[in-house]
Short mmCIF file of C-alpha atoms in Angstrom, two decimals:
data_model
loop_
_atom_site.label_atom_id
_atom_site.label_comp_id
_atom_site.label_asym_id
_atom_site.label_seq_id
_atom_site.Cartn_x
_atom_site.Cartn_y
_atom_site.Cartn_z
CA UNK K 215 -66.04 40.17 -1.26
CA UNK K 216 -65.73 43.46 0.59
CA UNK K 217 -62.90 45.82 0.90
CA UNK K 218 -61.55 46.62 4.24
CA UNK K 219 -58.59 48.62 5.64
CA UNK K 220 -55.61 46.75 7.03
CA UNK K 221 -53.89 47.60 10.38
CA UNK K 222 -51.34 50.35 10.11
CA UNK K 223 -49.13 48.87 12.76
CA UNK K 224 -47.25 45.56 12.76
CA UNK K 225 -44.08 43.75 13.85
CA UNK K 226 -40.97 42.72 11.92
CA UNK K 227 -40.90 39.19 10.60
CA UNK K 228 -37.61 39.60 8.74
CA UNK K 229 -35.56 42.08 6.70
CA UNK K 230 -32.86 42.37 4.05
CA UNK K 231 -30.55 45.24 3.25
CA UNK K 232 -29.57 45.43 -0.47
CA UNK K 233 -26.20 46.73 -1.29
CA UNK K 234 -26.29 46.27 -5.05
CA UNK K 235 -28.43 48.14 -7.49
CA UNK K 236 -31.27 45.97 -8.67
CA UNK K 237 -32.14 45.61 -12.37
CA UNK K 238 -34.96 47.51 -14.09
CA UNK K 239 -37.76 48.12 -13.61
CA UNK K 240 -36.39 49.30 -10.25
CA UNK K 241 -35.64 53.03 -10.43
CA UNK K 242 -32.82 53.65 -7.93
CA UNK K 243 -31.81 57.06 -6.74
CA UNK K 244 -28.68 58.44 -8.34
CA UNK K 245 -26.26 57.86 -6.76
CA UNK K 246 -27.50 54.42 -5.54
CA UNK K 247 -27.78 54.01 -1.85
CA UNK K 248 -28.45 50.63 -0.07
CA UNK K 249 -32.02 50.11 0.95
CA UNK K 250 -33.84 47.69 3.18
CA UNK K 251 -36.92 45.59 2.49
CA UNK K 252 -38.96 44.54 5.55
CA UNK K 253 -41.41 41.70 5.84
CA UNK K 254 -43.95 42.81 8.49
CA UNK K 255 -46.72 40.87 10.19
CA UNK K 256 -49.58 43.35 10.48
CA UNK K 257 -51.23 43.50 13.84
CA UNK K 258 -54.31 41.34 14.08
CA UNK K 259 -54.34 40.57 10.39
CA UNK K 260 -52.47 37.17 10.33
CA UNK K 261 -50.84 38.41 7.21
CA UNK K 262 -47.18 39.31 6.28
CA UNK K 263 -46.61 42.17 3.85
CA UNK K 264 -43.34 43.40 2.18
CA UNK K 265 -42.39 47.06 2.10
CA UNK K 266 -39.25 49.23 2.03
CA UNK K 267 -37.92 50.60 5.27
CA UNK K 268 -38.94 54.27 5.42
CA UNK K 269 -36.58 57.03 4.40
CA UNK K 270 -34.46 57.91 7.36
CA UNK K 271 -34.80 54.67 9.42
CA UNK K 272 -31.76 52.75 10.54
CA UNK K 273 -31.85 48.98 9.70
CA UNK K 274 -29.47 48.24 12.48
CA UNK K 275 -32.37 48.86 14.93
CA UNK K 276 -34.44 46.12 13.53
CA UNK K 277 -35.11 42.78 15.07
CA UNK K 278 -37.77 40.10 14.75
CA UNK K 279 -40.81 41.37 16.65
CA UNK K 280 -39.82 45.03 16.57
CA UNK K 281 -42.86 47.37 16.21
CA UNK K 282 -43.29 49.34 13.06
CA UNK K 283 -45.80 51.79 11.65
CA UNK K 284 -47.07 52.02 8.14
CA UNK K 285 -46.13 55.36 6.56
CA UNK K 286 -46.83 56.76 3.06
CA UNK K 287 -43.96 58.12 1.08
CA UNK K 288 -43.36 59.20 -2.52
CA UNK K 289 -42.12 56.52 -4.93
CA UNK K 290 -41.75 58.96 -7.88
CA UNK K 291 -43.11 62.11 -9.25
CA UNK K 292 -45.60 61.39 -11.91
CA UNK K 293 -46.86 63.76 -14.66
CA UNK K 294 -49.98 64.45 -12.61
CA UNK K 295 -48.29 64.53 -9.18
CA UNK K 296 -46.48 62.23 -6.80
CA UNK K 297 -47.04 58.53 -6.78
CA UNK K 298 -47.08 57.25 -3.27
CA UNK K 299 -46.35 53.87 -1.72
CA UNK K 300 -46.51 52.28 1.79
CA UNK K 301 -43.35 51.89 3.73
CA UNK K 302 -42.54 50.74 7.28
CA UNK K 303 -41.05 52.87 10.02
CA UNK K 304 -39.72 51.52 13.30
CA UNK K 305 -41.61 53.08 16.21
CA UNK K 306 -41.17 53.49 19.98
CA UNK K 307 -44.11 51.31 20.90
CA UNK K 308 -43.01 48.53 23.27
CA UNK K 309 -41.98 45.30 21.53
CA UNK K 310 -44.44 42.51 21.97
CA UNK Z 193 -47.78 -0.24 -11.84
CA UNK Z 194 -44.98 0.07 -14.26
CA UNK Z 195 -41.69 0.94 -12.61
CA UNK Z 196 -39.71 3.70 -14.18
CA UNK Z 197 -35.87 3.84 -14.17
CA UNK Z 198 -33.21 6.26 -15.15
CA UNK Z 199 -31.33 4.53 -17.97
CA UNK Z 200 -28.89 7.36 -18.65
CA UNK Z 201 -27.89 10.88 -17.49
CA UNK Z 202 -25.84 13.63 -19.20
CA UNK Z 203 -24.74 17.14 -18.62
CA UNK Z 204 -23.13 20.03 -20.50
CA UNK Z 205 -20.64 21.65 -18.15
CA UNK Z 206 -21.96 24.72 -16.38
CA UNK Z 207 -20.31 28.09 -17.17
CA UNK Z 208 -20.90 31.43 -18.79
CA UNK Z 209 -20.38 30.14 -22.33
CA UNK Z 210 -22.56 32.68 -23.99
CA UNK Z 211 -23.78 30.19 -26.69
CA UNK Z 212 -27.21 29.11 -27.77
CA UNK Z 213 -28.99 27.03 -25.12
CA UNK Z 214 -29.89 24.39 -27.77
CA UNK Z 215 -26.25 23.48 -27.97
CA UNK Z 216 -26.01 22.64 -24.24
CA UNK Z 217 -29.27 20.67 -24.44
CA UNK Z 218 -28.13 18.60 -27.33
CA UNK Z 219 -24.76 17.90 -25.75
CA UNK Z 220 -26.55 16.68 -22.58
CA UNK Z 221 -29.11 14.67 -24.46
CA UNK Z 222 -26.50 12.87 -26.55
CA UNK Z 223 -24.47 12.08 -23.42
CA UNK Z 224 -27.56 10.78 -21.65
CA UNK Z 225 -28.44 8.53 -24.71
CA UNK Z 226 -24.85 7.32 -24.83
CA UNK Z 227 -24.89 6.66 -21.21
CA UNK Z 228 -28.13 4.51 -21.62
CA UNK Z 229 -26.71 2.82 -24.68
CA UNK Z 230 -29.76 3.80 -26.54
CA UNK Z 231 -30.28 5.60 -29.83
CA UNK Z 232 -32.20 8.85 -30.49
CA UNK Z 233 -34.59 6.74 -32.62
CA UNK Z 234 -35.46 4.61 -29.65
CA UNK Z 235 -36.96 7.68 -27.90
CA UNK Z 236 -40.75 7.96 -28.28
CA UNK Z 237 -41.36 11.02 -25.97
CA UNK Z 238 -39.34 14.19 -25.45
CA UNK Z 239 -39.96 16.62 -22.72
CA UNK Z 240 -38.19 20.06 -22.87
CA UNK Z 241 -37.78 22.25 -19.87
CA UNK Z 242 -38.56 25.73 -21.08
CA UNK Z 243 -36.23 28.75 -20.76
CA UNK Z 244 -38.00 32.14 -20.58
CA UNK Z 245 -34.87 34.07 -21.60
CA UNK Z 246 -34.11 32.77 -25.05
CA UNK Z 247 -37.03 33.66 -27.25
CA UNK Z 248 -39.63 31.42 -28.96
CA UNK Z 249 -37.36 28.36 -29.15
CA UNK Z 250 -37.14 28.46 -25.41
CA UNK Z 251 -40.94 28.40 -24.91
CA UNK Z 252 -41.30 25.30 -27.08
CA UNK Z 253 -38.15 23.54 -25.81
CA UNK Z 254 -39.53 20.10 -26.36
CA UNK Z 255 -39.99 20.86 -30.10
CA UNK Z 256 -36.65 22.71 -30.33
CA UNK Z 257 -34.69 19.82 -28.91
CA UNK Z 258 -36.63 17.21 -30.98
CA UNK Z 259 -36.03 19.09 -34.29
CA UNK Z 260 -32.38 19.70 -33.32
CA UNK Z 261 -31.91 15.97 -32.83
CA UNK Z 262 -33.83 15.14 -36.08
CA UNK Z 263 -37.59 14.82 -36.32
CA UNK Z 264 -38.60 11.09 -35.68
CA UNK Z 265 -42.37 11.68 -35.06
CA UNK Z 266 -41.88 11.23 -31.33
CA UNK Z 267 -44.50 12.91 -29.09
CA UNK Z 268 -43.36 15.99 -27.23
CA UNK Z 269 -44.07 18.24 -24.28
CA UNK Z 270 -42.60 21.56 -23.13
CA UNK Z 271 -43.12 22.74 -19.61
CA UNK Z 272 -42.06 25.56 -17.17
CA UNK Z 273 -42.04 25.59 -13.45
CA UNK Z 274 -39.22 28.09 -12.81
CA UNK Z 275 -36.54 26.36 -10.66
CA UNK Z 276 -38.71 23.25 -10.43
CA UNK Z 277 -38.99 22.83 -14.23
CA UNK Z 278 -36.80 19.72 -14.30
CA UNK Z 279 -39.02 17.85 -11.83
CA UNK Z 280 -42.12 18.77 -13.68
CA UNK Z 281 -40.55 17.59 -16.95
CA UNK Z 282 -39.54 14.29 -15.21
CA UNK Z 283 -43.01 13.93 -13.81
CA UNK Z 284 -44.60 14.19 -17.30
CA UNK Z 285 -42.18 11.59 -18.73
CA UNK Z 286 -42.51 9.27 -15.75
CA UNK Z 287 -46.28 9.27 -15.75
CA UNK Z 288 -46.55 8.70 -19.48
CA UNK Z 289 -44.28 5.67 -19.12
CA UNK Z 290 -46.32 4.46 -16.22
CA UNK Z 291 -49.46 4.79 -18.19
CA UNK Z 292 -47.99 2.55 -20.88
CA UNK Z 293 -48.14 5.34 -23.43
CA UNK Z 294 -44.36 5.34 -24.14
CA UNK Z 295 -41.40 3.32 -23.27
CA UNK Z 296 -38.30 5.70 -23.63
CA UNK Z 297 -38.54 9.31 -22.70
CA UNK Z 298 -35.80 11.97 -23.10
CA UNK Z 299 -35.98 14.83 -20.70
CA UNK Z 300 -33.81 17.82 -21.43
CA UNK Z 301 -33.32 21.25 -19.84
CA UNK Z 302 -30.82 23.92 -20.84
CA UNK Z 303 -30.36 27.75 -20.45
CA UNK Z 304 -28.29 30.64 -21.38
CA UNK Z 305 -28.52 33.37 -18.81
CA UNK Z 306 -27.52 37.09 -18.77
CA UNK Z 307 -25.05 38.42 -16.27
CA UNK Z 308 -26.18 39.52 -12.83
CA UNK Z 309 -29.60 39.40 -11.08
CA UNK Z 310 -32.46 37.52 -12.75
CA UNK Z 311 -34.89 40.22 -13.70
CA UNK Z 312 -38.54 40.20 -14.75
CA UNK Z 313 -39.67 40.28 -18.42
CA UNK Z 314 -39.47 43.73 -19.96
CA UNK Z 315 -42.32 46.16 -20.50
CA UNK Z 316 -44.65 48.12 -18.27
CA UNK Z 317 -46.46 45.09 -16.78
CA UNK Z 318 -48.31 46.51 -13.86
CA UNK Z 319 -50.44 43.37 -13.35
CA UNK Z 320 -47.45 41.09 -12.94
CA UNK Z 321 -46.35 40.53 -9.34
CA UNK Z 322 -42.75 39.58 -10.63
CA UNK Z 323 -42.56 42.90 -12.35
CA UNK Z 324 -44.12 44.86 -9.47
CA UNK Z 325 -41.82 43.51 -6.76
CA UNK Z 326 -38.83 45.03 -8.66
CA UNK Z 327 -40.58 48.19 -9.61
CA UNK Z 328 -42.08 49.04 -6.26
CA UNK Z 329 -39.80 47.38 -3.70
CA UNK Z 330 -36.57 46.39 -5.38
CA UNK Z 331 -37.22 42.93 -4.00
CA UNK Z 332 -34.63 40.98 -5.84
CA UNK Z 333 -34.35 37.20 -5.53
CA UNK Z 334 -31.53 37.44 -2.94
CA UNK Z 335 -33.88 39.70 -0.85
CA UNK Z 336 -36.10 36.76 -0.13
CA UNK Z 337 -33.13 34.43 0.49
CA UNK Z 338 -31.89 37.07 2.98
CA UNK Z 339 -35.25 37.08 4.74
CA UNK Z 340 -34.85 33.33 5.50
CA UNK Z 341 -31.27 33.70 6.48
CA UNK Z 342 -32.14 36.53 8.89
CA UNK Z 343 -34.86 34.35 10.45
CA UNK Z 344 -32.27 31.68 11.19
CA UNK Z 345 -30.05 34.15 12.87
CA UNK Z 346 -32.86 35.68 14.91
CA UNK Z 347 -34.74 32.52 15.83
CA UNK Z 348 -31.95 29.95 16.07
CA UNK Z 349 -28.85 32.04 16.75
CA UNK Z 350 -27.24 31.26 13.33
CA UNK Z 351 -24.28 33.33 12.35
CA UNK Z 352 -22.70 34.44 9.08
CA UNK Z 353 -19.97 31.91 9.79
CA UNK Z 354 -22.51 29.11 9.85
CA UNK Z 355 -23.60 30.22 6.36
CA UNK Z 356 -19.96 30.52 5.19
CA UNK Z 357 -19.38 26.94 6.42
CA UNK Z 358 -22.04 25.71 3.89
CA UNK Z 359 -20.29 27.47 1.07
CA UNK Z 360 -16.84 26.18 2.08
CA UNK Z 361 -18.11 22.57 2.43
CA UNK Z 362 -19.77 22.63 -0.98
CA UNK Z 363 -16.76 24.25 -2.60
CA UNK Z 364 -14.55 21.47 -1.45
CA UNK Z 365 -16.92 18.86 -2.87
CA UNK Z 366 -17.47 20.70 -6.25
CA UNK Z 367 -13.74 21.39 -6.67
CA UNK Z 368 -13.33 18.04 -8.46
CA UNK Z 369 -16.62 18.03 -10.35
CA UNK Z 370 -15.88 18.42 -14.07
CA UNK Z 371 -19.37 19.89 -14.61
CA UNK Z 372 -19.21 22.60 -12.01
CA UNK Z 373 -18.48 26.14 -13.05
CA UNK Z 374 -16.59 27.26 -9.93
CA UNK Z 375 -13.93 24.68 -8.97
CA UNK Z 376 -12.15 26.87 -6.44
CA UNK Z 377 -12.05 25.85 -2.73
CA UNK Z 378 -13.29 28.83 -0.67
CA UNK Z 379 -12.60 29.18 2.97
CA UNK Z 380 -15.20 30.57 5.45
CA UNK Z 381 -13.07 33.81 5.62
CA UNK Z 382 -13.28 34.10 1.84
CA UNK Z 383 -17.11 34.22 2.14
CA UNK Z 384 -17.10 36.64 5.09
CA UNK Z 385 -14.72 38.91 3.26
CA UNK Z 386 -16.90 39.11 0.20
CA UNK Z 387 -19.20 42.13 -0.04
CA UNK Z 388 -22.76 41.97 1.07
CA UNK Z 389 -25.34 41.59 -1.69
CA UNK Z 390 -28.46 41.19 0.44
CA UNK Z 391 -27.40 41.58 3.97
CA UNK Z 392 -26.93 39.23 5.91
CA UNK Z 393 -25.84 37.30 2.81
CA UNK Z 394 -22.50 37.99 1.12
CA UNK Z 395 -21.66 37.63 -2.50
CA UNK Z 396 -20.22 34.11 -1.97
CA UNK Z 397 -23.32 32.97 -0.04
CA UNK Z 398 -25.48 33.56 -3.20
CA UNK Z 399 -25.57 31.41 -6.29
CA UNK Z 400 -24.77 32.94 -9.62
CA UNK Z 401 -26.76 32.57 -12.86
CA UNK Z 402 -25.12 30.18 -15.34
CA UNK Z 403 -25.35 28.52 -18.74
CA UNK Z 404 -25.78 24.76 -18.66
CA UNK Z 405 -27.67 21.72 -19.81
CA UNK Z 406 -28.85 18.46 -18.30
CA UNK Z 407 -30.72 15.42 -19.64
CA UNK Z 408 -32.07 12.17 -18.51
CA UNK Z 409 -33.31 9.08 -20.38
CA UNK Z 410 -36.22 7.40 -18.55
CA UNK Z 411 -37.50 4.09 -19.43
CA UNK Z 412 -39.82 1.46 -18.10
CA UNK Z 413 -38.03 -1.20 -15.95
CA UNK Z 414 -38.95 -3.82 -18.37
CA UNK Z 415 -37.54 -1.93 -21.44
CA UNK Z 416 -34.25 -1.38 -19.50
CA UNK Z 417 -34.07 -5.12 -18.89
CA UNK Z 418 -34.98 -6.03 -22.46
CA UNK Z 419 -32.23 -3.75 -23.80
CA UNK Z 420 -29.59 -4.63 -21.13
CA UNK Z 421 -29.25 -1.10 -19.81
CA UNK Z 422 -26.36 -1.11 -17.43
CA UNK Z 423 -27.04 -0.12 -13.89
CA UNK Z 424 -30.48 1.51 -14.04
CA UNK Z 425 -31.58 3.62 -11.11
CA UNK Z 426 -35.20 3.45 -9.90
CA UNK Z 427 -37.30 6.61 -9.77
CA UNK Z 428 -38.97 6.00 -6.46
CA UNK Z 429 -40.80 9.33 -6.25
CA UNK Z 430 -41.36 12.60 -8.00
CA UNK Z 431 -43.00 15.34 -5.95
CA UNK Z 432 -44.37 18.39 -7.77
CA UNK Z 433 -46.73 19.59 -4.98
CA UNK Z 434 -47.98 23.15 -4.67
CA UNK Z 435 -48.73 25.12 -1.48
CA UNK Z 436 -51.94 24.48 0.60
CA UNK Z 437 -53.84 27.60 1.57
CA UNK Z 438 -52.96 29.51 3.57
CA UNK Z 439 -49.23 29.66 2.86
CA UNK Z 440 -47.85 31.67 5.73
CA UNK Z 441 -44.27 32.04 4.41
CA UNK Z 442 -43.40 35.01 2.22
CA UNK Z 443 -42.21 33.63 -1.16
CA UNK Z 444 -41.00 34.95 -4.53
CA UNK Z 445 -42.44 36.78 -6.22
CA UNK Z 446 -45.17 37.59 -3.77
CA UNK Z 447 -45.62 40.93 -1.84
CA UNK Z 448 -47.57 39.18 0.98
CA UNK Z 449 -48.42 35.86 2.39
CA UNK Z 450 -51.87 34.39 2.33
CA UNK Z 451 -53.84 35.64 5.40
CA UNK Z 452 -54.36 32.94 8.03
CA UNK Z 453 -57.21 34.71 9.98
CA UNK Z 454 -59.99 32.45 8.60
CA UNK Z 455 -58.45 29.24 7.53
CA UNK Z 456 -56.01 27.42 9.84
CA UNK Z 457 -52.56 26.99 8.24
CA UNK Z 458 -51.72 23.44 7.07
CA UNK Z 459 -49.97 21.24 9.54
CA UNK Z 460 -46.90 20.98 7.22
CA UNK Z 461 -45.73 24.23 5.62
CA UNK Z 462 -45.16 24.16 1.88
CA UNK Z 463 -41.31 23.53 1.96
CA UNK Z 464 -41.87 20.57 4.33
CA UNK Z 465 -44.62 19.15 2.11
CA UNK Z 466 -42.38 19.08 -0.93
CA UNK Z 467 -40.11 16.37 0.62
CA UNK Z 468 -42.93 14.70 2.59
CA UNK Z 469 -44.85 13.96 -0.61
CA UNK Z 470 -41.75 12.36 -2.03
CA UNK Z 471 -41.21 10.19 1.07
CA UNK Z 472 -44.80 9.14 1.06
CA UNK Z 473 -44.63 8.15 -2.59
CA UNK Z 474 -41.30 6.20 -2.14
CA UNK Z 475 -42.46 4.64 1.21
CA UNK Z 476 -39.23 5.88 2.63
CA UNK Z 477 -38.30 8.35 5.37
CA UNK Z 478 -35.40 10.73 6.02
CA UNK Z 479 -33.68 7.86 7.96
CA UNK Z 480 -33.39 5.96 4.62
CA UNK Z 481 -31.67 8.82 2.73
CA UNK Z 482 -27.95 8.50 2.19
CA UNK Z 483 -27.18 11.39 -0.14
CA UNK Z 484 -29.08 14.60 -1.01
CA UNK Z 485 -28.97 17.46 -3.52
CA UNK Z 486 -30.91 20.44 -2.27
CA UNK Z 487 -31.30 23.92 -3.79
CA UNK Z 488 -28.74 26.25 -2.10
CA UNK Z 489 -29.87 29.39 -3.87
CA UNK Z 490 -28.08 30.71 -0.81
CA UNK Z 491 -25.78 28.95 1.59
CA UNK Z 492 -28.32 29.61 4.41
CA UNK Z 493 -31.09 28.10 2.43
CA UNK Z 494 -29.29 24.63 2.40
CA UNK Z 495 -29.73 24.70 6.22
CA UNK Z 496 -33.38 25.31 5.91
CA UNK Z 497 -33.64 22.25 3.65
CA UNK Z 498 -32.04 19.96 6.24
CA UNK Z 499 -34.99 20.69 8.47
CA UNK Z 500 -37.61 20.72 5.66
CA UNK Z 501 -36.48 17.25 4.57
CA UNK Z 502 -36.46 15.96 8.13
CA UNK Z 503 -32.70 15.43 8.45
CA UNK Z 504 -32.86 17.18 11.82
CA UNK Z 505 -35.29 19.20 13.88
CA UNK Z 506 -36.09 22.82 13.45
CA UNK Z 507 -33.10 25.00 14.56
CA UNK Z 508 -30.75 22.04 14.52
CA UNK Z 509 -29.26 22.42 11.04
CA UNK Z 510 -26.25 24.46 12.09
CA UNK Z 511 -25.20 21.66 14.43
CA UNK Z 512 -25.73 19.00 11.86
CA UNK Z 513 -23.40 21.03 9.53
CA UNK Z 514 -20.84 21.64 12.22
CA UNK Z 515 -20.75 17.95 13.15
CA UNK Z 516 -19.79 17.18 9.57
CA UNK Z 517 -22.85 14.90 8.90
CA UNK Z 518 -23.62 16.67 5.65
CA UNK Z 519 -20.06 16.85 4.37
CA UNK Z 520 -18.32 14.26 2.16
CA UNK Z 521 -17.25 11.61 4.67
CA UNK Z 522 -20.33 12.31 6.84
CA UNK Z 523 -23.21 9.92 7.09
CA UNK Z 524 -25.61 12.09 4.97
CA UNK Z 525 -23.62 14.20 2.56
CA UNK Z 526 -25.60 17.06 1.06
CA UNK Z 527 -24.69 18.72 -2.22
CA UNK Z 528 -21.74 16.43 -3.12
CA UNK Z 529 -21.91 17.90 -6.63
CA UNK Z 530 -20.93 21.22 -5.08
CA UNK Z 531 -24.50 22.48 -5.35
CA UNK Z 532 -25.60 25.76 -6.82
CA UNK Z 533 -22.79 27.44 -5.05
CA UNK Z 534 -20.41 25.62 -7.51
CA UNK Z 535 -22.75 25.56 -10.40
CA UNK Z 536 -24.68 28.80 -10.47
CA UNK Z 537 -28.23 28.38 -11.68
CA UNK Z 538 -29.29 27.31 -15.19
CA UNK Z 539 -32.97 27.38 -14.33
CA UNK Z 540 -34.61 24.70 -16.47
CA UNK Z 541 -31.56 22.37 -16.26
CA UNK Z 542 -30.94 22.66 -12.48
CA UNK Z 543 -33.47 20.19 -11.08
CA UNK Z 544 -32.35 17.69 -13.67
CA UNK Z 545 -28.70 18.31 -12.72
CA UNK Z 546 -29.57 17.37 -9.13
CA UNK Z 547 -31.04 14.10 -10.40
CA UNK Z 548 -27.98 13.48 -12.66
CA UNK Z 549 -25.74 13.75 -9.59
CA UNK Z 550 -27.87 11.44 -7.39
CA UNK Z 551 -27.94 8.98 -10.30
CA UNK Z 552 -24.17 8.85 -10.63
CA UNK Z 553 -23.71 8.72 -6.77
CA UNK Z 554 -26.03 5.70 -6.49
CA UNK Z 555 -24.16 4.03 -9.37
CA UNK Z 556 -20.84 4.72 -7.69
CA UNK Z 557 -19.62 6.80 -10.65
CA UNK Z 558 -19.06 10.25 -9.02
CA UNK Z 559 -15.31 9.97 -9.01
CA UNK Z 560 -13.46 11.91 -6.21
CA UNK Z 561 -16.69 13.29 -4.83
CA UNK Z 562 -18.20 9.84 -4.46
CA UNK Z 563 -20.25 9.33 -1.35
CA UNK Z 564 -19.12 6.21 0.55
CA UNK Z 565 -21.19 4.29 3.01
CA UNK Z 566 -18.79 1.75 4.46
CA UNK Z 567 -17.36 0.78 1.11
CA UNK Z 568 -20.55 0.99 -0.95
CA UNK Z 569 -22.31 3.74 -2.79
CA UNK Z 570 -25.50 5.23 -1.30
CA UNK Z 571 -28.67 3.30 -1.80
CA UNK Z 572 -31.22 6.12 -1.68
CA UNK Z 573 -30.93 9.75 -2.49
CA UNK Z 574 -33.29 12.77 -2.57
CA UNK Z 575 -33.36 16.06 -4.34
CA UNK Z 576 -35.30 19.12 -3.33
CA UNK Z 577 -36.08 22.52 -4.72
CA UNK Z 578 -38.75 25.09 -5.05
CA UNK Z 579 -39.67 27.20 -8.07
CA UNK Z 580 -41.20 30.58 -7.71
CA UNK Z 581 -44.96 30.94 -8.12
CA UNK Z 582 -45.52 27.79 -5.97
CA UNK Z 583 -43.67 24.89 -7.64
CA UNK Z 584 -42.41 22.15 -5.37
CA UNK Z 585 -39.87 19.71 -6.63
CA UNK Z 586 -38.40 16.57 -5.06
CA UNK Z 587 -37.17 13.28 -6.48
CA UNK Z 588 -36.14 10.16 -4.75
CA UNK Z 589 -34.00 7.59 -6.41
CA UNK Z 590 -33.05 4.16 -5.13
CA UNK Z 591 -30.92 1.24 -6.15
#
């Protein structure tokens, strides 16, 4: 088994915007703001991965097949620096 | 091969009672034994559906119920398959009877649930996908239901009103069910006016978590005849299939699907396979089914099941619903009990509750919510659900 990097681009398979604060261990911002979880089919990988919609993105722009990029954002500040996570950001690439 | 029948069915009403789950299980068990006209001492095998929210007694539910009913030396099993626990428990009981290793099996599931979202077990469990999906993504259960609902909207043009119609239909059916927790008739507008939980799903599109208990007495057909059990219902199939690699649908509690770049996906996706395995075992098809209980964790998910069970083609579920086919009075009523929308989910009891409803429907004992096929009760019914971590569940009953 060998490790290999996955594509950093993909298209939206589906998404959901959560309006209620989830239970622990989720650590919501205070005050809570709705957030969107996106299911993305990574380009050429034949694989669907979940991730949150990136910080400033607008979920109303999403549709099945919409192109997104993988971005890295901070999940929380750990004792030894920020802990990061992948998120998805809509992009201007033409929809396929 | 030994035929297996349901000799008796029983339930404790669903609600938010806040009492010990054992109480609900015992109530349901005693009702099922009474219904069968059998005694606890007739039972030689007990299967308990585990609850993961009630401490050690919940992990050894078979022993917990057997001890509470009074030790008799009966063999026991305890099992867990999330939402599919009831079908797995039935499968254990049925196969043991078929093998000639027991004659009378009692299957019990009961749960006491906390308020709000179902959450993962406590602790810092960074190797548990169920914990990680909450910690890293906030991917609650309704998040996954919303993915499927959104797919219907995007692919088939479904609307929030279609989903609300499911809830309204089921609330009308469940309004007269004494075991249902919510016995209020909701209109489509009520659903649309309720707040979004996981958009596009509203609060009233999503099932609650409940307390409840359900039980079945299974016997061999010969034993039922020998003891003059009234109106036994035949267990024609129990499907407990798992996915076939690669599973290309995102499912709880996973972060990702299997990759399908090397192995071709199976011809039938997992959720189709659940019912198909049942049909194959029963030697029946969707055209033979006259009543169904399917897992409406969300209103939209009920529509998916119509297609997964072959009641209609892909993308046609909204029409089947709008035409009234799946309402009481239609030719194939779905969720005449009121479904999870009226019950809320009591995880280890829920798949058994589905089977209780189909049993009573086939016996013509469902009261005001009785399914009527030209003056007679339905002759064949199916249940379907899916438990997280890859548990399929479908049961076909016939009379």
